[in-house]
Each structure stands twice: as structure tokens, then as C-alpha cells.
Amino acid sequence: MSNHNKPGQAPDTGHEWDGIKELTNPPPKWWTICFYLSLLWCLVYVVLYPAIPLVNGASKGVLGWTSIGELKAEVEKYDSQRAPYMAKLEKMSAQEILADQEMLNFANSYTNAIFGDYCAACHGRSAQGAEGRFPSLLDDDWLYGGTVEAIEETIAYGREGNMFAFKGEIPDADIAKLADFSIALSQGNKGDAASWALYEETGCGQCHGEDAKGNTDAGSANLTDSVWRFGSSRDEVIRTISSGVNQEDVEGSHNAIMPAFDERLSENDIKLLTVRVWSLGGGQK
Ligand code: HEC
Ligand code: HEC
């Protein structure tokens, strides 16, 4: 016990470490008040809310609040706000939705999740596509057409491009010439008469059209624009002409299958996705 405290100082507790003594000063008043207030808060909380873990779940609390209950109420509120819109969308045609900015915004926010679940894996979260594998849905370059009807048909029934493999059917030199010709066209070149003759003779025009601008019924790409469905390098174009598209038995053939969604999505969801894709920027009247 030490009795050598300075005058006016509280007595010490007798504990001393390296010359530092522990005094018996009471804690400051503000601290004591806060301490009792927080105790009181705990008691109030325990009475109002679920707090004490018991054998079959926690004590209930007089307010009857649960986090699940809060979530359910939020979801119900959201659903009931949404219901009139959904009912209205159900009755509107795709064209009508496209003409109504408010409904279009609602349809686009509703299809965020469906697009993410069913389309994004291939076409990308923002529909940008993946070069050479999945087409971008953002541009106005369409394999199968960009009208509401064409897009709806694509989503409901799927699409499967079909191009023969020309390797072994025509000389390799002609394949190389036709590849150079395709590349020249895509760069805005008009192409010379001999190339056009070879193109016609080989039967390319049957699918890609006499003007090589493609045909949306067959999904045969436009060869005169700068957008490439598959690779644009000379080697890749030679590969496309040599091995074709969706030729199962041909090595190196491009795989290009858009699955059908008519059995996986409701008619209404397909309509709303059509509206979404159409309004991404490339929709055609
Ligand atoms: C398994 C991959 C895959 C999924 C999933 C998929 N697509 Fe496709 N989609 C493709 C491929 C591949 C093509 C191109 C087909 C071709 O080249 O012949 C395509 C083509 C399209 C086209 C036509 C583009 C054009 O230029 O004409 C549209 C529109 C489209 N998809 C929309 C959708 C929507 C909407 C969904 C979701 C419901 C979806 N796709 C899901 C692979 C997919
Ligand atoms: C039976 C129809 C058919 C014939 C014949 C055909 N093509 Fe194609 N071709 C297609 C289709 C369909 C596509 C697009 C495939 C897809 O995206 O699903 C395509 C794609 C291409 C592409 C890729 C374009 C791009 O943007 O990546 C090139 C290049 C091409 N064809 C060149 C030719 C040439 C050259 C010939 C003649 C030797 C030819 N095709 C004959 C149907 C055909």
C-alpha cells in the first residue's frame, strides 16, 4: 500500500507498475451515462426484436419483426407495383411497346434478368457478341433480318447457318482467289469481272446473292460490308470457304447454332426479348 499520493489526488488501489499507480478515480460522468443508456438500449432491443437464441429459434420480440418477413413484404410490394405493368405488357404487341417509351423502359428492365440467364452466356452481358463465335446484337448488320418479326422468329425457333465446305470440290487456288475476293469486297472494293465470274460459277451467289449482299432467309452473311461473322484474316476466310459452316463431318467447319427458346421461355418473354434486341440499336422497320 502506498500513501505517498500528491495532495488532492484520489487514493490509489495499491497496484503499481513501473512507478505508475492505479488510482480510484470514478469514471467520467458522460461515460457512466452512456454505459447505462446502452444497457437500457439492449433491454429495449431484446424486448422488441428477436434476440435470445432458444432451442426452437430465437425469442420472438413484441414487434414480431423478422428479416424474412421484411424481405417478403418488400417482394410483395415490388410485385404489386409491377403487376399492372406486366398485365399491360402482356396485352401489348411488340410494336406497341416500342412506341411507348415508359413501357419500353419497363420491358427492358424486366428482361435484364432473362437476357442474363438465357442469352448472355453466348452473346455477352451487353449483347456485344464474341468475335468469330457469336454475333453482336448491337449493330444493324443482321444475318437473319432485324425486323420485329425476324428477331422474334430467331429467338423462338432458333437458327442454323449452313454453308457447304468447298475443299476438294474446287481447286485450292480458287478457294484462295475467292477468299481474296471476299476480303476485297469487305474493304469496299468492287471486284473484277473474272472474280465475279468465278463467284457465280462456283455457286456462291446461290446463297450470298448475285450482288454478294447476303440473304436473310438463309442467314448467308453480307460479304460486301466490313462486319465479319467469322474471322477476317485471310487464313480464317480460307477456312470458312474450305470447311463451311455447320458441316458436322468436316474438320474446321464453323459451329453456328442459335438454339430455339419456344419451349424454354413463355411467348410473352420472347416478345419482350424481341423488343429488347430490336431496341439495342439495330432494329429495322
Ligand atoms: C448457345 C449459344 C447461344 C445462346 C444461348 C443464344 N444465342 Fe442467339 N445466336 C447464337 C449463334 C451462334 C447465332 C448465329 C447463328 C448463325 O450464325 O447462323 C445467334 C444468332 C442470334 C440472333 C440473330 C442475329 C442476326 O444477325 O440475325 C439473335 C437476334 C439472337 N441470336 C438472339 C438471342 C437471344 C435473345 C438469346 C436469349 C434468349 C440468344 N440469342 C441466346 C448463339 C446463341
Ligand atoms: C449453301 C449456301 C452457301 C453457299 C453455297 C456459300 N455460302 Fe458462304 N455462307 C453461307 C452462310 C449461311 C454463311 C453465314 C453462316 C452463319 O453465320 O451461320 C456464310 C458465310 C460466309 C463467309 C463468312 C462471312 C463473314 O462475315 O464471316 C464467307 C467469306 C463466305 N460465306 C464465302 C462464300 C463463298 C466465297 C462461297 C462460294 C465458294 C460461299 N460462301 C458459298 C452460305 C453459303
PDB file of C-alpha atoms in Angstrom, residues 8 40 68-70 90 128-129 144 200-201 232 246 252-253 256 270 282:
ATOM      1  CA  GLY A   8      -5.881  16.344  -3.720  1.00  0.00           C
ATOM      2  CA  LEU A  40     -31.098   0.237 -21.400  1.00  0.00           C
ATOM      3  CA  ILE A  68     -37.547 -12.947 -43.788  1.00  0.00           C
ATOM      4  CA  GLY A  69     -40.804 -11.109 -43.116  1.00  0.00           C
ATOM      5  CA  GLU A  70     -39.221  -7.833 -44.168  1.00  0.00           C
ATOM      6  CA  GLU A  90     -48.946  -8.995 -71.834  1.00  0.00           C
ATOM      7  CA  GLN A 128     -21.750  -7.365 -77.778  1.00  0.00           C
ATOM      8  CA  GLY A 129     -21.189 -10.931 -79.064  1.00  0.00           C
ATOM      9  CA  TYR A 144     -31.469 -13.269 -90.374  1.00  0.00           C
ATOM     10  CA  GLU A 200     -21.095 -17.134-109.890  1.00  0.00           C
ATOM     11  CA  GLU A 201     -19.692 -20.325-111.420  1.00  0.00           C
ATOM     12  CA  SER A 232     -11.474 -11.690 -91.100  1.00  0.00           C
ATOM     13  CA  ASN A 246     -22.214 -26.336 -89.511  1.00  0.00           C
ATOM     14  CA  GLY A 252     -12.571 -26.994 -89.025  1.00  0.00           C
ATOM     15  CA  SER A 253     -16.174 -26.241 -90.005  1.00  0.00           C
ATOM     16  CA  ALA A 256     -23.002 -21.629 -85.625  1.00  0.00           C
ATOM     17  CA  ILE A 270     -39.893 -13.998 -76.156  1.00  0.00           C
ATOM     18  CA  GLY A 282     -30.098  -2.206 -84.978  1.00  0.00           C
TER      19      GLY A 282
END
